[in-house]
Tab-separated table of C-alpha atoms and ligand atoms in Angstrom:
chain	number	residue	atom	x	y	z
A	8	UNK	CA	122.072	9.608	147.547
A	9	UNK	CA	122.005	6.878	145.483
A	10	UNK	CA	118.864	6.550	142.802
A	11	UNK	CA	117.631	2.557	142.088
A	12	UNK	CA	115.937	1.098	139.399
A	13	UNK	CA	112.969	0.466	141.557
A	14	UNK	CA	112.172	4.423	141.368
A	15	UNK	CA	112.806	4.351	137.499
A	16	UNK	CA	110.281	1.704	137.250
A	17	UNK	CA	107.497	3.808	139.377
A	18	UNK	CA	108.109	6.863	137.085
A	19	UNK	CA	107.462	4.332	134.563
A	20	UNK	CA	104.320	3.268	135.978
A	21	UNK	CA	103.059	7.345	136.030
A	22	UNK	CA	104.412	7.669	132.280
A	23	UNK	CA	102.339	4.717	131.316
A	24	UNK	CA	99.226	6.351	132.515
A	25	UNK	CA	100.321	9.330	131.022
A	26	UNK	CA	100.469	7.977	127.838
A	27	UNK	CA	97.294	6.548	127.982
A	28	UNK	CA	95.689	9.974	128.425
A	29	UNK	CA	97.523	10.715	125.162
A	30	UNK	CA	96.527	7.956	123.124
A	31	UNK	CA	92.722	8.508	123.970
A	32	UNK	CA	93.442	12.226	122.546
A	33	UNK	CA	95.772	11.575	119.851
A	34	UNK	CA	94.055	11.524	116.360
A	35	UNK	CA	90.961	13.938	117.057
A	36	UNK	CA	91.255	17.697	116.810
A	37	UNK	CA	92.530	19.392	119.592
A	38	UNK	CA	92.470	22.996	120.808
A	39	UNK	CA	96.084	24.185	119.616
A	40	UNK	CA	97.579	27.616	120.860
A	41	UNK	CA	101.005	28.846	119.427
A	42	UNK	CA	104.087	29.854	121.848
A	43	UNK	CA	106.175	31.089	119.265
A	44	UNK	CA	107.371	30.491	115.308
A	45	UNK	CA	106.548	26.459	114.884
A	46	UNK	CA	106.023	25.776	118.721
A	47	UNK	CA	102.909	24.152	119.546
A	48	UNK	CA	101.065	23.613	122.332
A	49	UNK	CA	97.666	21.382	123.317
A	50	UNK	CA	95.443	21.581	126.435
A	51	UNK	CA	97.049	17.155	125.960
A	52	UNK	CA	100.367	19.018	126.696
A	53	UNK	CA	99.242	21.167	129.874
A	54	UNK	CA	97.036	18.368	131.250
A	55	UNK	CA	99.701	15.832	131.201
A	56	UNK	CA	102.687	18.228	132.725
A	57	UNK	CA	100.209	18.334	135.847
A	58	UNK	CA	99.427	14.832	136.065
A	59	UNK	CA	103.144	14.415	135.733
A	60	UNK	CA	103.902	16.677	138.993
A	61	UNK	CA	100.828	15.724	141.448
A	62	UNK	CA	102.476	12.086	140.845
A	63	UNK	CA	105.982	12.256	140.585
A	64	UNK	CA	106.653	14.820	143.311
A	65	UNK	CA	105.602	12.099	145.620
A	66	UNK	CA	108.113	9.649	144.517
A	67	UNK	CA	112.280	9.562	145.406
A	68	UNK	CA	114.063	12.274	146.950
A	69	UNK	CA	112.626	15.682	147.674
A	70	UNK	CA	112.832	17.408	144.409
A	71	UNK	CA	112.056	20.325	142.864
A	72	UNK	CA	109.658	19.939	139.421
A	73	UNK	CA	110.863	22.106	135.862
A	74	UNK	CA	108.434	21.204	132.854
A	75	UNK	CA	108.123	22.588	129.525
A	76	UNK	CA	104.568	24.339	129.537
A	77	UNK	CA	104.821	25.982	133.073
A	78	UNK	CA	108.018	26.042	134.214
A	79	UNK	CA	109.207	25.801	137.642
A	80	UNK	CA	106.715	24.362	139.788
A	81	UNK	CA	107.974	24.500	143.099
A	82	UNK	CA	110.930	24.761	145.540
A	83	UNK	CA	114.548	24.891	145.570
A	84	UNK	CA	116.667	22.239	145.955
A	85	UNK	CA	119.538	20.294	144.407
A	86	UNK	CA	117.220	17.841	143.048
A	87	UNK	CA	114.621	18.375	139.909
A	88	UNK	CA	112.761	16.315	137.838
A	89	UNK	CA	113.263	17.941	134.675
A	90	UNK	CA	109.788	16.882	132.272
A	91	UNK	CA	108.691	17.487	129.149
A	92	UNK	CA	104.941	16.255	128.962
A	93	UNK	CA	104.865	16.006	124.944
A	94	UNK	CA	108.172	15.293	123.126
A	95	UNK	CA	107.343	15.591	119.806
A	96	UNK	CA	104.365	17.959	120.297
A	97	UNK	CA	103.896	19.057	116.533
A	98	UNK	CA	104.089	15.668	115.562
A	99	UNK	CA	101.491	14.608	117.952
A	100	UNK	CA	99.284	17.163	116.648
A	101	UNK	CA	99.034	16.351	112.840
A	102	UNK	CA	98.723	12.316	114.292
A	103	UNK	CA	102.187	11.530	113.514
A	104	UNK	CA	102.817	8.626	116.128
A	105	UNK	CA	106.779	9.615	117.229
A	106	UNK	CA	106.512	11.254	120.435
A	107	UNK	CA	107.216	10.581	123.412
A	108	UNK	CA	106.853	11.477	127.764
A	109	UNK	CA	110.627	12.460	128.874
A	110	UNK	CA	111.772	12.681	132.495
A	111	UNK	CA	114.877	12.945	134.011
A	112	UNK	CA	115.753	13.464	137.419
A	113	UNK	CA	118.428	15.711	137.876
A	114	UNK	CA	121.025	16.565	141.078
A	115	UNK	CA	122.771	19.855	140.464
A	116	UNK	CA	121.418	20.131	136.784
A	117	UNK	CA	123.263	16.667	135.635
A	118	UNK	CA	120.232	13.627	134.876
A	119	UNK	CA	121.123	10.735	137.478
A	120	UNK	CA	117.578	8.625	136.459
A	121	UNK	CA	115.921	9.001	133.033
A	122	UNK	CA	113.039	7.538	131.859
A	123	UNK	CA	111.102	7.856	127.920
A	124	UNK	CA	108.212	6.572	127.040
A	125	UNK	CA	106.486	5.952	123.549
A	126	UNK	CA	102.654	5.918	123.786
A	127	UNK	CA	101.599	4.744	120.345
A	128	UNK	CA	104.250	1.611	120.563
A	129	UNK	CA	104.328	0.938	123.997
A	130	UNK	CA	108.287	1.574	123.981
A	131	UNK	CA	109.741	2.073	127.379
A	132	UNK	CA	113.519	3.242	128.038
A	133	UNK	CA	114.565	3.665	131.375
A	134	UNK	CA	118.483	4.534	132.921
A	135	UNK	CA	119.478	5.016	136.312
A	136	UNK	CA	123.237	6.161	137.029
A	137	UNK	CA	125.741	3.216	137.581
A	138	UNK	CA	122.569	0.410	137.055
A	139	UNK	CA	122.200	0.235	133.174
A	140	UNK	CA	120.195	1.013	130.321
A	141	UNK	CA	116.921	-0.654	129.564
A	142	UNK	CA	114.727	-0.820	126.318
A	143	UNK	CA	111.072	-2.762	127.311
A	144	UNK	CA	113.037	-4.360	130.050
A	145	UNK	CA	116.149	-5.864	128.700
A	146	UNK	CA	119.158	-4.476	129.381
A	147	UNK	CA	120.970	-2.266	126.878
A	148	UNK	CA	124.510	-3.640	125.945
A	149	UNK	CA	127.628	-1.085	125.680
A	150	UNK	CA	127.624	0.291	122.403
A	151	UNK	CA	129.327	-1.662	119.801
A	152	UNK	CA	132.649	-0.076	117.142
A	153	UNK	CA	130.840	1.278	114.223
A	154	UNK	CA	132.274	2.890	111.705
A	155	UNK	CA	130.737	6.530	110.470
A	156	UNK	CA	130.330	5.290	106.842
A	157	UNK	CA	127.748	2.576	108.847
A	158	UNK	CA	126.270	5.532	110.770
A	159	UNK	CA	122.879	6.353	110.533
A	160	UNK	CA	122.240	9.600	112.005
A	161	UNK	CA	118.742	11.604	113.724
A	162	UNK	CA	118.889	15.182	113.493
A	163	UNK	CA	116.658	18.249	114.271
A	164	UNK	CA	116.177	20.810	111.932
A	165	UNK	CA	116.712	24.826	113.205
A	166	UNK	CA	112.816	25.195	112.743
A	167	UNK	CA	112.874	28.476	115.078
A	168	UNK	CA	116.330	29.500	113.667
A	169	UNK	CA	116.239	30.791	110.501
A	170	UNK	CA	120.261	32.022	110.845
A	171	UNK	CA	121.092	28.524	111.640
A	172	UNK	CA	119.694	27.536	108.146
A	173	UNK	CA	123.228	28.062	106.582
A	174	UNK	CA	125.440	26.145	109.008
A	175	UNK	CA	122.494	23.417	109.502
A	176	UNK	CA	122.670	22.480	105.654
A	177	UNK	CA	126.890	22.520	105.182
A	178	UNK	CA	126.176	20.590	108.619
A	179	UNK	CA	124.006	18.186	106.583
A	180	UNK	CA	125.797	17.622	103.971
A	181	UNK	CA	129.137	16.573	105.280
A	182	UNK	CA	127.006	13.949	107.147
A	183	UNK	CA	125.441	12.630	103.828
A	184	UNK	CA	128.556	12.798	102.574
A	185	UNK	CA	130.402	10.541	105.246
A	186	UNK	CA	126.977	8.724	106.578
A	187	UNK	CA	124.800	6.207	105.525
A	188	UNK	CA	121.698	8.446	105.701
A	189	UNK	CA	119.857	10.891	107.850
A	190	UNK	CA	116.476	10.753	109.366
A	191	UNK	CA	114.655	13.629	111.434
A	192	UNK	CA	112.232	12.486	113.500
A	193	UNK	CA	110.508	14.958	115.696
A	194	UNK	CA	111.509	13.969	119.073
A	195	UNK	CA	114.726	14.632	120.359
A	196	UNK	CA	114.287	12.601	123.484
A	197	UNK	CA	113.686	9.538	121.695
A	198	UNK	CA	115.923	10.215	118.738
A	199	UNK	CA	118.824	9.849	121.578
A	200	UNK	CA	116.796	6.408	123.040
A	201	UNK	CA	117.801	5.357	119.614
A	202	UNK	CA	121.381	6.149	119.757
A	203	UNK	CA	121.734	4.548	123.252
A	204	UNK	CA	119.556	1.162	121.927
A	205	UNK	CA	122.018	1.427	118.763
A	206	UNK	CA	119.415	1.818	116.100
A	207	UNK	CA	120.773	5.394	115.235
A	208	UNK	CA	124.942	5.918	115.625
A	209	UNK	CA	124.408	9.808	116.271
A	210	UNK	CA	122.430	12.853	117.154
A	211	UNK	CA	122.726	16.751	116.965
A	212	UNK	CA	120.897	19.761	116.794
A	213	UNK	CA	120.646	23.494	118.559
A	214	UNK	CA	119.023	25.097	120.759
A	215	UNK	CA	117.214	21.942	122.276
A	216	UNK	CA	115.886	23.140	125.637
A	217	UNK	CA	116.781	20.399	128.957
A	218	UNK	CA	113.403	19.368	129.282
A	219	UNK	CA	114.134	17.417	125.715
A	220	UNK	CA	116.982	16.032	126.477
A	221	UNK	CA	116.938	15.043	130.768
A	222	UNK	CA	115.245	12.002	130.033
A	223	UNK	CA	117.841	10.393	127.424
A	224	UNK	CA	121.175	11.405	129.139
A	225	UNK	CA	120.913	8.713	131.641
A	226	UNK	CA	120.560	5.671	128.852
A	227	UNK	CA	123.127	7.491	126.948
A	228	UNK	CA	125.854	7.295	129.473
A	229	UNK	CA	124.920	4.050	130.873
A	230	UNK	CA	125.801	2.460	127.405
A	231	UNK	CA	128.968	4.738	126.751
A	232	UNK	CA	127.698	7.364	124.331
A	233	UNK	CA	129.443	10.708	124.085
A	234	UNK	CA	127.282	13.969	124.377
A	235	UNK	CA	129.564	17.044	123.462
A	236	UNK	CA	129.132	20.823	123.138
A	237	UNK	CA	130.597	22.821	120.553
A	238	UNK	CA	134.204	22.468	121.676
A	239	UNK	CA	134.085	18.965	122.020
A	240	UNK	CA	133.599	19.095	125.720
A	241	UNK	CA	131.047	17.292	127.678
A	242	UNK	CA	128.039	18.761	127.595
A	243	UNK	CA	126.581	20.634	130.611
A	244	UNK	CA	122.515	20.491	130.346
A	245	UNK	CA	121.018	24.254	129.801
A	246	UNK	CA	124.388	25.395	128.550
A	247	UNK	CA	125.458	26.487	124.998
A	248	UNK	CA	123.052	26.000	121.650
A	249	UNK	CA	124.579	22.510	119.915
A	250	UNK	CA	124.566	19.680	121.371
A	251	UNK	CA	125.967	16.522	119.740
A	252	UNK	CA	125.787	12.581	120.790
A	253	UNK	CA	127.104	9.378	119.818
A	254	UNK	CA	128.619	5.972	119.555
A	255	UNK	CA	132.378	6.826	121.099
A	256	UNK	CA	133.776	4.783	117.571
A	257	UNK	CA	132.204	7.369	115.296
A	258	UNK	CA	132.205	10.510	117.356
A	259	UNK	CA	135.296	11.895	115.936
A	260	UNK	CA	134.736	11.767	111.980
A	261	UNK	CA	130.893	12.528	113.344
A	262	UNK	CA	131.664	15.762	115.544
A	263	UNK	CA	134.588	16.976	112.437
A	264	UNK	CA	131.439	16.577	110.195
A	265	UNK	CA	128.853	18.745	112.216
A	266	UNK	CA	130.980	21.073	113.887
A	267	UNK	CA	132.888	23.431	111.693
A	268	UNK	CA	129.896	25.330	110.378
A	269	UNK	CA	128.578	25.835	113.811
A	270	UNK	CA	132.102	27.142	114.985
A	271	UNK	CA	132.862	29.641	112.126
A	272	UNK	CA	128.915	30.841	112.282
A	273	UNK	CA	129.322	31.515	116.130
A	274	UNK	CA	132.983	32.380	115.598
A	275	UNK	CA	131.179	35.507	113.619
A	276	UNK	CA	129.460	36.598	116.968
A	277	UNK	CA	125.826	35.976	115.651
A	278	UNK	CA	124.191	34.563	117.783
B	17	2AM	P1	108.635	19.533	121.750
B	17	2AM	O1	107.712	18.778	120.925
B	17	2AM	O2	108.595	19.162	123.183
B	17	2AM	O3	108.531	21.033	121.557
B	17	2AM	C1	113.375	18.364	118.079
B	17	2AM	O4	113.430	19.248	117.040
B	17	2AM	C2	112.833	18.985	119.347
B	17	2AM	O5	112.345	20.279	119.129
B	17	2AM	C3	111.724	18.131	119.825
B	17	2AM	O6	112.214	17.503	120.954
B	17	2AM	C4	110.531	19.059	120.002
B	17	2AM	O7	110.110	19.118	121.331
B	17	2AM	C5	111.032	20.424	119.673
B	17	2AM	N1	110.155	21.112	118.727
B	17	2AM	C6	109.459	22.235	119.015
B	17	2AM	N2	108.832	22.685	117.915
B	17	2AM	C7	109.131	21.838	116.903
B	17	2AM	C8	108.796	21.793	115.509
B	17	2AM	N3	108.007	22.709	114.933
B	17	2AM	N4	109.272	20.789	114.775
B	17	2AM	C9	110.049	19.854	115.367
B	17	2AM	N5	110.422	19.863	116.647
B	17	2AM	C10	109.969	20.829	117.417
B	18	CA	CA1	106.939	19.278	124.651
């Protein structure tokens, strides 16, 4: 079954009104509850996941529905929409203004449609397989040579990780080294928007869950970017812990930066 752009743009329409039930929160205290070591979540967060379902599961192909705060919603089937409510949750707590509402739409776990939206700037990135790349409407051009001295590069820190600490800093600094800089942002889903509208050259970090990611994939592969596992391989979504992206002209000197400490750390067998 083929996906259009027309069913991108009504998942667009729900995120918008998504986002506006964010923006009338965001800034003023909210009721937070902890899931774990540094992982937040808001009654914002719940509230939106089931706005998200009641709207979307009425839209495309008969799909199943995975979000972050409750998990699988209902039935089986080789489609999912794959949602995470709040990208970017802690930052949308202390009133930072980068986060975002990620959905993909996935067929046998791999995103086919993908579609990010920024509340606070009004920033809309949609994908759908084989039909482009769009940022606010215009399409997204391939991605341009770069070189990885050029490169600026989004990360995510281990926050939950503290055994990734050691491979996460050599990590680092073989990217400052080689880079231009580094910035970390608190969203990975629209960190990778940025690589796939060219404003950052590359992405990694671990243990990123699919709901974070679902959304991007599409833009990235419309516009040519790599996304690689550990090995190098193309990366399967829910599989493995690292996860690296980029502009195809950098990814080698990129991936030889990142990956080594990863590879002798898990090489170890800690896991
Ligand atoms: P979340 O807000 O949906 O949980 C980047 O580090 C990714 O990790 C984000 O996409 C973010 O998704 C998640 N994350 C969870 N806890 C975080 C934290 N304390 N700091 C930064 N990111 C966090
Ligand atoms: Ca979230």
């Amino acid at each position: 079954m083929e996906l259009s752009l027309g069913l991108a743009k009504q998942v667009a329409v729900v995120l918008k009104d998504v986002g506006q039930v964010q923006l009338r929160e965001f800034r003023r205290s909210q009721v937070v509850q902890a899931k774990g070591r540094n992982d937040l979540v808001s009654e914002v967060d719940k509230a939106c996941e089931t706005m998200l379902f009641e709207r979307l599961s009425i839209l495309g192909p008969k799909a199943a529905f995975f979000g972050e705060e409750y998990g699988f919603r209902h039935g089986a089937s080789d489609w999912c929409w794959v949602v995470d409510p709040i990208d970017g949750t802690t930052n949308f707590l202390h009133g930072l203004d980068m986060f975002s509402i990620s959905v993909g739409l996935c067929y046998k776990n791999e995103p086919k449609l993908g579609v990010v939206y920024r509340p606070y700037t009004g920033d809309l990135f949609l994908a759908s397989e084989g039909q482009g790349a769009f940022m606010n409407e215009k399409l997204l051009p391939m991605l341009k040579p770069k070189s990885f001295s050029e490169s600026l590069i989004a990360m995510g820190f281990p926050f939950k990780s503290e055994e990734l600490y050691q491979p996460f800093f050599t990590a680092s600094a073989e990217v400052l080294r080689g880079a231009r800089d580094m910035r970390r942002c608190g969203s990975a889903a629209l960190d990778l928007c940025f690589v796939a509208a060219g404003t950052f050259q590359g992405f990694w970090e671990c243990d990123l869950s699919p709901y974070d990611i679902a959304g991007a994939i599409p833009l990235l592969k419309e516009v040519g970017a790599f996304t690689w596992d550990l090995q190098g391989e193309n990366y399967v979504l829910g599989e493995g812990r690292f996860f690296i992206a980029g502009n195809p002209s950098l990814m080698e000197p990129f991936y030889s930066a990142v990956s080594p400490s990863y590879k002798s750390f898990f090489s170890t067998g800690q896991k």
